[in-house]
XYZ file of N, CA and C in Angstrom:
120
model
N -8.514 -20.858 -26.333
C -6.787 -20.139 -26.503
C -7.399 -18.890 -27.017
N -8.159 -18.541 -28.115
C -8.607 -17.380 -28.346
C -9.466 -16.177 -27.787
N -10.331 -17.019 -26.862
C -10.750 -16.536 -25.796
C -10.056 -15.578 -24.794
N -9.222 -16.512 -24.390
C -8.145 -15.619 -23.544
C -7.271 -14.453 -24.059
N -6.967 -15.131 -25.547
C -6.156 -13.446 -26.047
C -7.142 -12.252 -25.925
N -8.364 -12.587 -26.684
C -9.103 -11.490 -26.681
C -9.568 -10.994 -25.445
N -9.681 -11.483 -24.264
C -9.822 -11.277 -22.635
C -8.819 -10.237 -22.341
N -7.839 -10.865 -22.865
C -6.512 -10.009 -22.385
C -6.289 -8.484 -23.293
N -6.357 -8.973 -24.060
C -6.798 -7.583 -25.379
C -7.511 -6.688 -24.804
N -8.861 -7.150 -24.420
C -10.041 -6.093 -23.675
C -9.594 -5.517 -22.376
N -8.858 -6.521 -21.522
C -8.623 -6.028 -20.530
C -7.299 -4.437 -20.875
N -6.469 -5.115 -21.540
C -5.296 -4.136 -21.776
C -6.018 -2.919 -22.391
N -6.865 -2.991 -23.520
C -7.579 -1.537 -24.053
C -7.659 -0.730 -22.859
N -8.761 -1.424 -21.990
C -9.484 -0.853 -20.837
C -8.565 -0.353 -19.912
N -7.334 -0.389 -20.214
C -6.151 -0.180 -18.760
C -6.019 0.926 -19.846
N -5.668 1.098 -20.976
C -5.355 2.301 -21.719
C -6.319 3.563 -21.649
N -7.108 2.826 -21.925
C -8.413 3.519 -21.816
C -8.532 4.731 -20.501
N -8.264 3.826 -19.240
C -8.434 4.472 -18.050
C -6.923 5.266 -18.039
N -5.993 4.888 -18.134
C -4.681 5.354 -17.880
C -4.905 6.748 -18.856
N -5.432 7.067 -20.158
C -5.607 8.081 -20.871
C -6.399 9.116 -19.991
N -7.642 8.407 -19.837
C -8.788 9.487 -18.946
C -8.040 10.007 -17.838
N -7.439 9.448 -17.003
C -6.762 9.965 -16.079
C -5.558 10.742 -16.485
N -4.800 10.540 -17.558
C -4.187 11.266 -17.893
C -4.367 12.531 -18.427
N -5.370 12.783 -19.306
C -5.968 14.337 -19.577
C -6.806 14.732 -18.498
N -7.453 14.277 -17.439
C -7.798 14.735 -16.381
C -6.354 15.856 -15.576
N -5.797 15.118 -15.771
C -4.084 15.601 -15.238
C -3.355 16.566 -15.841
N -3.348 16.343 -16.991
C -2.432 17.291 -17.715
C -3.563 18.402 -18.390
N -4.977 18.305 -18.254
C -5.324 19.184 -18.708
C -5.550 20.761 -17.925
N -5.223 20.680 -16.543
C -5.100 21.907 -15.483
C -3.820 22.093 -15.960
N -2.920 21.462 -16.252
C -1.116 21.917 -16.338
C -1.468 22.743 -17.684
N -1.692 22.231 -19.158
C -1.887 22.909 -19.867
C -2.354 24.387 -19.627
N -3.533 24.230 -19.184
C -4.630 25.414 -19.186
C -3.652 26.434 -18.066
N -2.816 26.227 -17.291
C -1.936 27.132 -16.279
C -0.454 27.560 -17.217
N 0.013 26.538 -18.256
C 0.711 27.213 -19.341
C 0.436 28.067 -20.130
N -0.902 28.045 -20.679
C -1.501 29.055 -21.481
C -1.676 29.969 -20.804
N -2.001 30.381 -19.428
C -2.195 31.390 -18.672
C -0.755 31.988 -18.587
N -0.159 31.434 -18.686
C 1.732 32.414 -18.192
C 1.879 32.714 -19.695
N 1.661 32.001 -20.730
C 2.195 32.667 -22.062
C 1.255 34.094 -22.423
N 0.026 33.757 -22.245
C -0.882 35.123 -22.400
C -0.366 36.201 -21.542
N -0.152 35.944 -20.164
C 0.652 37.126 -19.179
C 1.983 37.210 -19.436
């Protein structure tokens, strides 16, 4: 039972890490674009 929970937790954390990495890649260019617009 504990092994199942730890495996689910590991997969859950892995999914969050993957989602965060994709979110950073997607958001970074948008933030850079907004920053450029503010400076101009």
